[in-house]
Amino acid sequence: MENTSSTPGQQPWSQRFESALHPAIARFNASIGFDIALIEYDLTGSQAHVRMLAQTGIVPASEAEQIVAGLEQIRQEYRQGQFQPGVEAEDVHFAVERRLTELVGDVGKKLHTARSRNDQVGTDTRLYLRDQIQQIQARLRQWQQTLLDLAEQNVETLIPGYTHLQRAQPLSLAHHLLAYFEMAQRDWQRLTEIYQRVNVSPLGSGALAGTTFPIDRHYTAELLNFGGVYANSLDGVSDRDFAIEFLCAASLIMVHLSRLSEEVILWASEEFAFVSLKDSCSTGSSIMPQKKNPDVPELVRGKSGRVFGHLQALLVLMKGLPLAYNKDLQEDKEALFDAVNTVQACLEAMTILMAEGLVFRPERLAEAVSTDFSNATDVADYLAARGVPFREAYNIVGQVVKTCLAQSKLLKDLSLSEWQAIHPQFEADIYQAITPQQVVAARNSYGGTGFAQVRNALAAARDLLKI
Ligand code: ARG
């Protein structure tokens, strides 16, 4: 056990206490190790708060100016690596207030008038998340641009399409890539919607019940570019819905990145061999000289789990909390910060991987789409278009596939007389109808893989990114 001092500590609340915190408890209680990430937002939030205090006459304007300048000086010290508070500061809010008072004297002690750390930390977290959402949205746009560029180059490259991971029908590779473009678009939209709810100011809610001072919450909200203010002070200090919503959106981004990762991992395997990985984005094995490993998509797939975990953590954190602030809420930050950092890092790595880290192998893809029965639906459609009821056509083709398999043949290997023995409606144009190119081109329904549809989709995607 470490010794506990019998004299009061250095915290702003220490006068109320007989003795200092046990050093281990001080470390346990402190959030400065991670909430220092909020410092710039804390400074900006405090500057707005003290400007409001001057505007409303709660603090003289000259003193408010000194405080604003002192806070600005702390910003410079922090940026130059000269402000490194330790656990004795407890959290970033106390650390800033203490340094401010060192810099500007007793005037600094007025900063916390009409404010609590409870509305302060809520303000900081929202300012932080607002910024991060914008950065993630910018990364999503780069990600979409990369997918679009790759799709543009691969409209006519064909790739097997799967259901149940069994060959189903061939696709334009561009169509496959644009599916991820669409997912990213929803991810981007979701963040835009969530931003509206993140962008609400709790500042001025006080500890929980508001304040006795004639503050102007709308003024601080305006100074900080918030879209509105919390209408209820209890809700203002204890709501973390915005963080949970963000973690939900972050989780969906990770789901999407992880699904593509899984595909890239399969494609890079010897069994699929649809892509090869460039040296710049893969690693070797310490023992097997022949190996080239898809570490980037594997890590993205792996990291998705921790983001889902943070979402779960915050849901559980919140579900039993009585109103209003509880120290449990300090636990929201590491979850949020790690999710933000993970999503940013994964988007960056996947963008690099898809832009320059893998090469599709056209010869392998062409072989893959022409050596299977993924054109069988088209034979059934051929008969159905000539009046044979689809279910009947389906059964006929099922028998043909069975016979072909027994004879180690593909559909294209059947002679015209064999086709006509199967059904008199078959004519010489059946061969054209079942080439992989035609099979893809024929799926010209809206949103389908037909080349004309894919070109429309590319044009729409290009337009979307131009805005
Ligand atoms: N570090 C604290 C947190 O992150 C700040 C708020 C502290 N409020 C309090 N009433 N102890 O939640």
GROMACS .gro file of C-alpha atoms and ligand atoms in nm:
model
  479
    1MET     CA    1   0.000   0.000   0.000
    2GLU     CA    2   0.125   0.342  -0.082
    3ASN     CA    3   0.119   0.604   0.186
    4THR     CA    4  -0.168   0.849   0.198
    5SER     CA    5  -0.086   1.199   0.301
    6SER     CA    6  -0.281   1.354   0.585
    7THR     CA    7  -0.284   1.701   0.431
    8PRO     CA    8  -0.543   1.808   0.181
    9GLY     CA    9  -0.450   1.762  -0.186
   10GLN     CA   10  -0.429   2.012  -0.470
   11GLN     CA   11  -0.767   1.954  -0.633
   12PRO     CA   12  -1.011   2.244  -0.652
   13TRP     CA   13  -1.235   2.043  -0.420
   14SER     CA   14  -0.958   1.960  -0.168
   15GLN     CA   15  -1.058   2.221   0.090
   16ARG     CA   16  -1.366   2.016   0.164
   17PHE     CA   17  -1.149   1.711   0.244
   18GLU     CA   18  -0.931   1.624   0.542
   19SER     CA   19  -0.664   1.437   0.352
   20ALA     CA   20  -0.528   1.390   0.004
   21LEU     CA   21  -0.631   1.114  -0.231
   22HIS     CA   22  -0.447   0.787  -0.205
   23PRO     CA   23  -0.198   0.799  -0.494
   24ALA     CA   24  -0.334   0.479  -0.648
   25ILE     CA   25  -0.688   0.614  -0.624
   26ALA     CA   26  -0.572   0.939  -0.781
   27ARG     CA   27  -0.437   0.742  -1.075
   28PHE     CA   28  -0.752   0.531  -1.090
   29ASN     CA   29  -0.974   0.836  -1.088
   30ALA     CA   30  -0.774   1.041  -1.337
   31SER     CA   31  -0.875   1.074  -1.700
   32ILE     CA   32  -0.597   1.312  -1.801
   33GLY     CA   33  -0.411   1.022  -1.966
   34PHE     CA   34  -0.673   1.011  -2.240
   35ASP     CA   35  -0.893   1.319  -2.215
   36ILE     CA   36  -0.593   1.538  -2.300
   37ALA     CA   37  -0.713   1.459  -2.656
   38LEU     CA   38  -0.996   1.703  -2.585
   39ILE     CA   39  -0.773   1.994  -2.484
   40GLU     CA   40  -0.817   2.212  -2.791
   41TYR     CA   41  -1.194   2.173  -2.766
   42ASP     CA   42  -1.181   2.244  -2.394
   43LEU     CA   43  -0.992   2.568  -2.460
   44THR     CA   44  -1.230   2.675  -2.735
   45GLY     CA   45  -1.532   2.590  -2.522
   46SER     CA   46  -1.391   2.784  -2.227
   47GLN     CA   47  -1.317   3.087  -2.442
   48ALA     CA   48  -1.678   3.091  -2.560
   49HIS     CA   49  -1.801   3.050  -2.203
   50VAL     CA   50  -1.600   3.341  -2.067
   51ARG     CA   51  -1.695   3.564  -2.361
   52MET     CA   52  -2.055   3.494  -2.269
   53LEU     CA   53  -1.980   3.577  -1.905
   54ALA     CA   54  -1.852   3.916  -2.022
   55GLN     CA   55  -2.140   3.971  -2.263
   56THR     CA   56  -2.394   3.912  -1.987
   57GLY     CA   57  -2.203   4.126  -1.738
   58ILE     CA   58  -2.127   3.834  -1.505
   59VAL     CA   59  -1.753   3.896  -1.538
   60PRO     CA   60  -1.592   4.229  -1.635
   61ALA     CA   61  -1.489   4.243  -2.000
   62SER     CA   62  -1.125   4.322  -1.918
   63GLU     CA   63  -1.097   4.011  -1.701
   64ALA     CA   64  -1.264   3.798  -1.966
   65GLU     CA   65  -1.007   3.921  -2.216
   66GLN     CA   66  -0.723   3.815  -1.988
   67ILE     CA   67  -0.880   3.473  -1.951
   68VAL     CA   68  -0.929   3.432  -2.327
   69ALA     CA   69  -0.565   3.530  -2.384
   70GLY     CA   70  -0.444   3.295  -2.109
   71LEU     CA   71  -0.637   3.008  -2.266
   72GLU     CA   72  -0.483   3.092  -2.601
   73GLN     CA   73  -0.140   3.079  -2.444
   74ILE     CA   74  -0.213   2.732  -2.308
   75ARG     CA   75  -0.308   2.629  -2.662
   76GLN     CA   76   0.032   2.745  -2.788
   77GLU     CA   77   0.211   2.571  -2.501
   78TYR     CA   78   0.024   2.250  -2.578
   79ARG     CA   79   0.100   2.268  -2.950
   80GLN     CA   80   0.467   2.320  -2.874
   81GLY     CA   81   0.471   2.018  -2.644
   82GLN     CA   82   0.523   2.233  -2.334
   83PHE     CA   83   0.196   2.153  -2.159
   84GLN     CA   84   0.203   1.801  -2.021
   85PRO     CA   85  -0.010   1.775  -1.709
   86GLY     CA   86   0.021   1.464  -1.490
   87VAL     CA   87  -0.234   1.266  -1.287
   88GLU     CA   88  -0.233   1.526  -1.011
   89ALA     CA   89  -0.443   1.735  -1.252
   90GLU     CA   90  -0.715   1.467  -1.252
   91ASP     CA   91  -0.858   1.564  -1.587
   92VAL     CA   92  -0.805   1.802  -1.875
   93HIS     CA   93  -1.056   2.051  -1.734
   94PHE     CA   94  -0.875   2.092  -1.402
   95ALA     CA   95  -0.538   2.091  -1.578
   96VAL     CA   96  -0.639   2.385  -1.794
   97GLU     CA   97  -0.796   2.578  -1.509
   98ARG     CA   98  -0.488   2.533  -1.293
   99ARG     CA   99  -0.249   2.642  -1.567
  100LEU     CA  100  -0.471   2.939  -1.645
  101THR     CA  101  -0.453   3.059  -1.288
  102GLU     CA  102  -0.074   3.021  -1.294
  103LEU     CA  103  -0.066   3.233  -1.608
  104VAL     CA  104  -0.319   3.508  -1.535
  105GLY     CA  105  -0.348   3.495  -1.156
  106ASP     CA  106  -0.669   3.500  -0.952
  107VAL     CA  107  -0.870   3.626  -1.250
  108GLY     CA  108  -0.839   3.271  -1.387
  109LYS     CA  109  -1.047   3.147  -1.096
  110LYS     CA  110  -1.349   3.323  -1.247
  111LEU     CA  111  -1.355   3.101  -1.555
  112HIS     CA  112  -1.564   2.833  -1.391
  113THR     CA  113  -1.842   3.072  -1.287
  114ALA     CA  114  -2.183   2.936  -1.391
  115ARG     CA  115  -2.037   2.617  -1.527
  116SER     CA  116  -1.972   2.260  -1.414
  117ARG     CA  117  -1.732   2.002  -1.550
  118ASN     CA  118  -2.045   1.808  -1.636
  119ASP     CA  119  -2.168   2.048  -1.902
  120GLN     CA  120  -1.807   2.126  -1.990
  121VAL     CA  121  -1.708   1.769  -2.072
  122GLY     CA  122  -2.029   1.719  -2.270
  123THR     CA  123  -1.946   2.028  -2.472
  124ASP     CA  124  -1.587   1.918  -2.533
  125THR     CA  125  -1.691   1.571  -2.643
  126ARG     CA  126  -1.943   1.707  -2.889
  127LEU     CA  127  -1.695   1.957  -3.033
  128TYR     CA  128  -1.443   1.675  -3.073
  129LEU     CA  129  -1.691   1.439  -3.236
  130ARG     CA  130  -1.816   1.706  -3.472
  131ASP     CA  131  -1.463   1.748  -3.607
  132GLN     CA  132  -1.404   1.378  -3.629
  133ILE     CA  133  -1.728   1.317  -3.815
  134GLN     CA  134  -1.621   1.570  -4.076
  135GLN     CA  135  -1.281   1.406  -4.110
  136ILE     CA  136  -1.434   1.061  -4.144
  137GLN     CA  137  -1.676   1.192  -4.404
  138ALA     CA  138  -1.383   1.332  -4.603
  139ARG     CA  139  -1.212   0.993  -4.584
  140LEU     CA  140  -1.533   0.823  -4.696
  141ARG     CA  141  -1.536   1.049  -5.001
  142GLN     CA  142  -1.178   0.947  -5.085
  143TRP     CA  143  -1.278   0.586  -5.038
  144GLN     CA  144  -1.573   0.628  -5.273
  145GLN     CA  145  -1.352   0.802  -5.529
  146THR     CA  146  -1.108   0.511  -5.519
  147LEU     CA  147  -1.386   0.257  -5.568
  148LEU     CA  148  -1.527   0.466  -5.852
  149ASP     CA  149  -1.189   0.496  -6.028
  150LEU     CA  150  -1.139   0.123  -6.006
  151ALA     CA  151  -1.492   0.057  -6.128
  152GLU     CA  152  -1.440   0.291  -6.427
  153GLN     CA  153  -1.144   0.078  -6.536
  154ASN     CA  154  -1.333  -0.247  -6.499
  155VAL     CA  155  -1.676  -0.215  -6.657
  156GLU     CA  156  -1.602  -0.498  -6.897
  157THR     CA  157  -1.392  -0.706  -6.662
  158LEU     CA  158  -1.609  -0.998  -6.556
  159ILE     CA  159  -1.596  -1.169  -6.220
  160PRO     CA  160  -1.799  -1.461  -6.090
  161GLY     CA  161  -2.092  -1.353  -5.875
  162TYR     CA  162  -2.178  -1.573  -5.580
  163THR     CA  163  -2.466  -1.666  -5.358
  164HIS     CA  164  -2.390  -1.903  -5.070
  165LEU     CA  165  -2.030  -1.860  -5.191
  166GLN     CA  166  -2.129  -2.083  -5.483
  167ARG     CA  167  -2.088  -1.954  -5.838
  168ALA     CA  168  -2.419  -1.795  -5.932
  169GLN     CA  169  -2.410  -1.551  -6.225
  170PRO     CA  170  -2.119  -1.354  -6.371
  171LEU     CA  171  -2.091  -0.984  -6.299
  172SER     CA  172  -1.922  -0.675  -6.426
  173LEU     CA  173  -1.643  -0.614  -6.175
  174ALA     CA  174  -1.748  -0.249  -6.176
  175HIS     CA  175  -2.093  -0.354  -6.053
  176HIS     CA  176  -1.935  -0.546  -5.766
  177LEU     CA  177  -1.719  -0.249  -5.667
  178LEU     CA  178  -2.010  -0.006  -5.693
  179ALA     CA  179  -2.201  -0.210  -5.437
  180TYR     CA  180  -1.938  -0.092  -5.186
  181PHE     CA  181  -1.965   0.261  -5.321
  182GLU     CA  182  -2.335   0.253  -5.231
  183MET     CA  183  -2.265   0.124  -4.881
  184ALA     CA  184  -2.012   0.404  -4.832
  185GLN     CA  185  -2.271   0.653  -4.952
  186ARG     CA  186  -2.515   0.538  -4.684
  187ASP     CA  187  -2.234   0.557  -4.429
  188TRP     CA  188  -2.168   0.915  -4.536
  189GLN     CA  189  -2.538   1.006  -4.517
  190ARG     CA  190  -2.574   0.847  -4.175
  191LEU     CA  191  -2.293   1.064  -4.044
  192THR     CA  192  -2.458   1.374  -4.188
  193GLU     CA  193  -2.777   1.287  -4.002
  194ILE     CA  194  -2.600   1.206  -3.676
  195TYR     CA  195  -2.403   1.529  -3.699
  196GLN     CA  196  -2.728   1.720  -3.645
  197ARG     CA  197  -2.775   1.557  -3.308
  198VAL     CA  198  -2.409   1.582  -3.208
  199ASN     CA  199  -2.420   1.949  -3.289
  200VAL     CA  200  -2.631   2.056  -2.989
  201SER     CA  201  -2.487   2.251  -2.698
  202PRO     CA  202  -2.520   2.126  -2.340
  203LEU     CA  203  -2.312   2.422  -2.215
  204GLY     CA  204  -2.497   2.612  -1.946
  205SER     CA  205  -2.674   2.304  -1.811
  206GLY     CA  206  -2.449   2.345  -1.508
  207ALA     CA  207  -2.396   2.044  -1.286
  208LEU     CA  208  -2.747   1.920  -1.358
  209ALA     CA  209  -3.009   2.185  -1.284
  210GLY     CA  210  -2.896   2.499  -1.465
  211THR     CA  211  -2.740   2.799  -1.290
  212THR     CA  212  -2.837   3.097  -1.075
  213PHE     CA  213  -2.644   3.333  -1.306
  214PRO     CA  214  -2.815   3.516  -1.594
  215ILE     CA  215  -2.621   3.325  -1.860
  216ASP     CA  216  -2.699   3.322  -2.231
  217ARG     CA  217  -2.681   2.967  -2.357
  218HIS     CA  218  -2.776   3.066  -2.709
  219TYR     CA  219  -2.482   3.301  -2.726
  220THR     CA  220  -2.225   3.032  -2.635
  221ALA     CA  221  -2.395   2.795  -2.878
  222GLU     CA  222  -2.362   3.056  -3.150
  223LEU     CA  223  -1.996   3.123  -3.069
  224LEU     CA  224  -1.926   2.750  -3.092
  225ASN     CA  225  -2.131   2.704  -3.411
  226PHE     CA  226  -2.373   2.466  -3.248
  227GLY     CA  227  -2.703   2.421  -3.430
  228GLY     CA  228  -2.907   2.444  -3.109
  229VAL     CA  229  -2.905   2.396  -2.731
  230TYR     CA  230  -3.031   2.113  -2.510
  231ALA     CA  231  -3.373   2.210  -2.383
  232ASN     CA  232  -3.337   2.020  -2.056
  233SER     CA  233  -3.032   2.058  -1.832
  234LEU     CA  234  -3.054   1.704  -1.689
  235ASP     CA  235  -3.062   1.561  -2.039
  236GLY     CA  236  -2.787   1.800  -2.146
  237VAL     CA  237  -2.533   1.672  -1.895
  238SER     CA  238  -2.618   1.304  -1.909
  239ASP     CA  239  -2.712   1.231  -2.270
  240ARG     CA  240  -2.466   1.014  -2.460
  241ASP     CA  241  -2.709   0.906  -2.735
  242PHE     CA  242  -2.503   1.104  -2.982
  243ALA     CA  243  -2.195   0.897  -2.901
  244ILE     CA  244  -2.388   0.571  -2.927
  245GLU     CA  245  -2.534   0.674  -3.261
  246PHE     CA  246  -2.187   0.756  -3.383
  247LEU     CA  247  -2.055   0.419  -3.266
  248CYS     CA  248  -2.340   0.254  -3.451
  249ALA     CA  249  -2.248   0.440  -3.770
  250ALA     CA  250  -1.880   0.359  -3.711
  251SER     CA  251  -1.971  -0.008  -3.667
  252LEU     CA  252  -2.154  -0.013  -4.000
  253ILE     CA  253  -1.856   0.145  -4.173
  254MET     CA  254  -1.645  -0.135  -4.025
  255VAL     CA  255  -1.898  -0.400  -4.134
  256HIS     CA  256  -1.870  -0.274  -4.490
  257LEU     CA  257  -1.491  -0.252  -4.489
  258SER     CA  258  -1.471  -0.593  -4.330
  259ARG     CA  259  -1.693  -0.757  -4.591
  260LEU     CA  260  -1.475  -0.629  -4.873
  261SER     CA  261  -1.169  -0.731  -4.672
  262GLU     CA  262  -1.299  -1.085  -4.652
  263GLU     CA  263  -1.349  -1.087  -5.029
  264VAL     CA  264  -1.001  -0.952  -5.097
  265ILE     CA  265  -0.854  -1.217  -4.869
  266LEU     CA  266  -1.039  -1.487  -5.063
  267TRP     CA  267  -0.950  -1.333  -5.400
  268ALA     CA  268  -0.582  -1.324  -5.306
  269SER     CA  269  -0.577  -1.694  -5.216
  270GLU     CA  270  -0.431  -1.953  -5.450
  271GLU     CA  271  -0.779  -2.107  -5.473
  272PHE     CA  272  -0.945  -1.795  -5.618
  273ALA     CA  273  -0.636  -1.616  -5.752
  274PHE     CA  274  -0.845  -1.323  -5.878
  275VAL     CA  275  -0.599  -1.064  -5.749
  276SER     CA  276  -0.235  -1.042  -5.665
  277LEU     CA  277  -0.113  -0.819  -5.386
  278LYS     CA  278   0.154  -0.560  -5.445
  279ASP     CA  279   0.458  -0.568  -5.221
  280SER     CA  280   0.373  -0.223  -5.084
  281CYS     CA  281   0.058  -0.357  -4.918
  282SER     CA  282   0.143  -0.710  -4.810
  283THR     CA  283   0.390  -0.878  -4.581
  284GLY     CA  284   0.593  -1.197  -4.578
  285SER     CA  285   0.617  -1.483  -4.334
  286SER     CA  286   0.901  -1.529  -4.087
  287ILE     CA  287   0.937  -1.895  -4.181
  288MET     CA  288   0.764  -1.973  -4.512
  289PRO     CA  289   0.960  -1.803  -4.789
  290GLN     CA  290   0.684  -1.833  -5.048
  291LYS     CA  291   0.420  -1.643  -4.845
  292LYS     CA  292   0.270  -1.305  -4.922
  293ASN     CA  293   0.002  -1.222  -4.672
  294PRO     CA  294  -0.302  -0.993  -4.701
  295ASP     CA  295  -0.237  -0.825  -4.366
  296VAL     CA  296  -0.425  -0.505  -4.447
  297PRO     CA  297  -0.767  -0.662  -4.507
  298GLU     CA  298  -0.706  -0.911  -4.226
  299LEU     CA  299  -0.638  -0.628  -3.981
  300VAL     CA  300  -0.941  -0.434  -4.099
  301ARG     CA  301  -1.156  -0.744  -4.054
  302GLY     CA  302  -1.002  -0.797  -3.710
  303LYS     CA  303  -1.033  -0.436  -3.598
  304SER     CA  304  -1.403  -0.430  -3.679
  305GLY     CA  305  -1.458  -0.632  -3.361
  306ARG     CA  306  -1.323  -0.366  -3.131
  307VAL     CA  307  -1.547  -0.098  -3.280
  308PHE     CA  308  -1.853  -0.322  -3.229
  309GLY     CA  309  -1.726  -0.379  -2.877
  310HIS     CA  310  -1.717  -0.004  -2.806
  311LEU     CA  311  -2.079   0.027  -2.921
  312GLN     CA  312  -2.177  -0.253  -2.686
  313ALA     CA  313  -1.972  -0.096  -2.406
  314LEU     CA  314  -2.153   0.236  -2.431
  315LEU     CA  315  -2.497   0.077  -2.444
  316VAL     CA  316  -2.421  -0.116  -2.128
  317LEU     CA  317  -2.257   0.189  -1.971
  318MET     CA  318  -2.574   0.392  -2.015
  319LYS     CA  319  -2.854   0.150  -1.951
  320GLY     CA  320  -2.859   0.161  -1.572
  321LEU     CA  321  -2.751   0.519  -1.506
  322PRO     CA  322  -2.985   0.728  -1.295
  323LEU     CA  323  -3.005   1.095  -1.393
  324ALA     CA  324  -2.793   1.293  -1.417
  325TYR     CA  325  -2.409   1.284  -1.433
  326ASN     CA  326  -2.235   0.977  -1.293
  327LYS     CA  327  -1.863   0.916  -1.302
  328ASP     CA  328  -1.932   0.609  -1.516
  329LEU     CA  329  -1.964   0.858  -1.799
  330GLN     CA  330  -1.590   0.917  -1.792
  331GLU     CA  331  -1.569   0.571  -1.952
  332ASP     CA  332  -1.728   0.696  -2.273
  333LYS     CA  333  -1.411   0.862  -2.394
  334GLU     CA  334  -1.166   0.581  -2.456
  335ALA     CA  335  -1.438   0.389  -2.642
  336LEU     CA  336  -1.518   0.688  -2.858
  337PHE     CA  337  -1.156   0.787  -2.923
  338ASP     CA  338  -1.054   0.434  -3.013
  339ALA     CA  339  -1.350   0.389  -3.246
  340VAL     CA  340  -1.272   0.719  -3.419
  341ASN     CA  341  -0.903   0.633  -3.457
  342THR     CA  342  -0.977   0.280  -3.576
  343VAL     CA  343  -1.228   0.388  -3.838
  344GLN     CA  344  -0.994   0.659  -3.966
  345ALA     CA  345  -0.700   0.419  -3.986
  346CYS     CA  346  -0.902   0.145  -4.156
  347LEU     CA  347  -1.049   0.381  -4.414
  348GLU     CA  348  -0.704   0.513  -4.494
  349ALA     CA  349  -0.547   0.167  -4.523
  350MET     CA  350  -0.829   0.021  -4.735
  351THR     CA  351  -0.821   0.323  -4.965
  352ILE     CA  352  -0.449   0.273  -5.024
  353LEU     CA  353  -0.496  -0.101  -5.067
  354MET     CA  354  -0.767  -0.064  -5.330
  355ALA     CA  355  -0.600   0.231  -5.505
  356GLU     CA  356  -0.257   0.082  -5.543
  357GLY     CA  357  -0.213  -0.236  -5.344
  358LEU     CA  358  -0.380  -0.501  -5.555
  359VAL     CA  359  -0.395  -0.599  -5.917
  360PHE     CA  360  -0.687  -0.788  -6.067
  361ARG     CA  361  -0.584  -1.082  -6.283
  362PRO     CA  362  -0.794  -1.057  -6.600
  363GLU     CA  363  -0.682  -1.393  -6.738
  364ARG     CA  364  -0.790  -1.571  -6.420
  365LEU     CA  365  -1.119  -1.382  -6.406
  366ALA     CA  366  -1.195  -1.457  -6.771
  367GLU     CA  367  -1.123  -1.824  -6.718
  368ALA     CA  368  -1.336  -1.831  -6.403
  369VAL     CA  369  -1.648  -1.693  -6.570
  370SER     CA  370  -1.627  -1.919  -6.874
  371THR     CA  371  -1.570  -2.256  -6.716
  372ASP     CA  372  -1.880  -2.305  -6.507
  373PHE     CA  373  -2.257  -2.322  -6.528
  374SER     CA  374  -2.323  -1.964  -6.425
  375ASN     CA  375  -2.497  -1.915  -6.762
  376ALA     CA  376  -2.763  -2.180  -6.683
  377THR     CA  377  -3.025  -1.920  -6.584
  378ASP     CA  378  -2.978  -1.763  -6.926
  379VAL     CA  379  -3.064  -2.090  -7.100
  380ALA     CA  380  -3.384  -2.110  -6.896
  381ASP     CA  381  -3.456  -1.742  -6.972
  382TYR     CA  382  -3.394  -1.818  -7.343
  383LEU     CA  383  -3.671  -2.079  -7.346
  384ALA     CA  384  -3.900  -1.871  -7.123
  385ALA     CA  385  -3.865  -1.576  -7.362
  386ARG     CA  386  -3.984  -1.813  -7.637
  387GLY     CA  387  -4.300  -1.909  -7.456
  388VAL     CA  388  -4.192  -2.207  -7.244
  389PRO     CA  389  -4.322  -2.151  -6.887
  390PHE     CA  390  -4.022  -2.056  -6.673
  391ARG     CA  391  -4.056  -2.345  -6.424
  392GLU     CA  392  -4.066  -2.594  -6.710
  393ALA     CA  393  -3.765  -2.429  -6.874
  394TYR     CA  394  -3.584  -2.437  -6.539
  395ASN     CA  395  -3.643  -2.813  -6.508
  396ILE     CA  396  -3.524  -2.879  -6.863
  397VAL     CA  397  -3.202  -2.687  -6.804
  398GLY     CA  398  -3.150  -2.865  -6.470
  399GLN     CA  399  -3.146  -3.195  -6.658
  400VAL     CA  400  -2.910  -3.054  -6.920
  401VAL     CA  401  -2.666  -2.944  -6.647
  402LYS     CA  402  -2.685  -3.290  -6.493
  403THR     CA  403  -2.605  -3.456  -6.826
  404CYS     CA  404  -2.323  -3.212  -6.901
  405LEU     CA  405  -2.166  -3.274  -6.559
  406ALA     CA  406  -2.179  -3.651  -6.618
  407GLN     CA  407  -2.001  -3.600  -6.952
  408SER     CA  408  -1.755  -3.336  -6.821
  409LYS     CA  409  -1.893  -3.082  -7.066
  410LEU     CA  410  -1.997  -2.719  -7.037
  411LEU     CA  411  -2.317  -2.580  -7.191
  412LYS     CA  412  -2.119  -2.416  -7.471
  413ASP     CA  413  -1.984  -2.761  -7.570
  414LEU     CA  414  -2.327  -2.895  -7.673
  415SER     CA  415  -2.385  -2.923  -8.048
  416LEU     CA  416  -2.685  -2.755  -8.210
  417SER     CA  417  -2.848  -3.093  -8.270
  418GLU     CA  418  -2.803  -3.173  -7.900
  419TRP     CA  419  -2.966  -2.842  -7.811
  420GLN     CA  420  -3.256  -2.908  -8.047
  421ALA     CA  421  -3.299  -3.259  -7.912
  422ILE     CA  422  -3.343  -3.100  -7.571
  423HIS     CA  423  -3.603  -2.852  -7.699
  424PRO     CA  424  -3.702  -2.754  -8.055
  425GLN     CA  425  -3.702  -2.384  -7.960
  426PHE     CA  426  -3.321  -2.379  -7.942
  427GLU     CA  427  -3.155  -2.219  -8.242
  428ALA     CA  428  -2.800  -2.122  -8.334
  429ASP     CA  429  -2.823  -1.796  -8.137
  430ILE     CA  430  -2.815  -1.996  -7.813
  431TYR     CA  431  -2.434  -1.991  -7.832
  432GLN     CA  432  -2.423  -1.614  -7.830
  433ALA     CA  433  -2.682  -1.600  -7.551
  434ILE     CA  434  -2.462  -1.797  -7.313
  435THR     CA  435  -2.127  -1.624  -7.356
  436PRO     CA  436  -2.023  -1.456  -7.029
  437GLN     CA  437  -2.030  -1.111  -7.196
  438GLN     CA  438  -2.386  -1.161  -7.318
  439VAL     CA  439  -2.497  -1.309  -6.986
  440VAL     CA  440  -2.380  -0.992  -6.812
  441ALA     CA  441  -2.500  -0.751  -7.082
  442ALA     CA  442  -2.847  -0.906  -7.082
  443ARG     CA  443  -2.912  -0.815  -6.716
  444ASN     CA  444  -3.015  -0.470  -6.818
  445SER     CA  445  -3.286  -0.422  -6.556
  446TYR     CA  446  -3.251  -0.108  -6.345
  447GLY     CA  447  -2.972  -0.160  -6.089
  448GLY     CA  448  -2.856  -0.478  -6.259
  449THR     CA  449  -2.508  -0.573  -6.380
  450GLY     CA  450  -2.578  -0.512  -6.753
  451PHE     CA  451  -2.306  -0.289  -6.897
  452ALA     CA  452  -2.553  -0.015  -6.988
  453GLN     CA  453  -2.685  -0.012  -6.631
  454VAL     CA  454  -2.334  -0.008  -6.489
  455ARG     CA  455  -2.244   0.289  -6.710
  456ASN     CA  456  -2.550   0.473  -6.581
  457ALA     CA  457  -2.452   0.389  -6.225
  458LEU     CA  458  -2.099   0.516  -6.286
  459ALA     CA  459  -2.234   0.844  -6.421
  460ALA     CA  460  -2.461   0.882  -6.119
  461ALA     CA  461  -2.172   0.807  -5.884
  462ARG     CA  462  -1.951   1.060  -6.059
  463ASP     CA  463  -2.223   1.324  -6.027
  464LEU     CA  464  -2.268   1.246  -5.662
  465LEU     CA  465  -1.900   1.300  -5.586
  466LYS     CA  466  -1.894   1.626  -5.780
  467ILE     CA  467  -2.141   1.793  -5.546
  468ARG     N1  468  -1.335   1.369  -1.628
  468ARG     C1  469  -1.475   1.376  -1.609
  468ARG     C2  470  -1.544   1.292  -1.718
  468ARG     O1  471  -1.482   1.266  -1.813
  468ARG     C3  472  -1.523   1.515  -1.617
  468ARG     C4  473  -1.652   1.540  -1.549
  468ARG     C5  474  -1.634   1.524  -1.401
  468ARG     N2  475  -1.753   1.557  -1.332
  468ARG     C6  476  -1.773   1.523  -1.204
  468ARG     N3  477  -1.887   1.555  -1.153
  468ARG     N4  478  -1.683   1.458  -1.136
  468ARG     O2  479  -1.659   1.254  -1.705
   0.00000   0.00000   0.00000
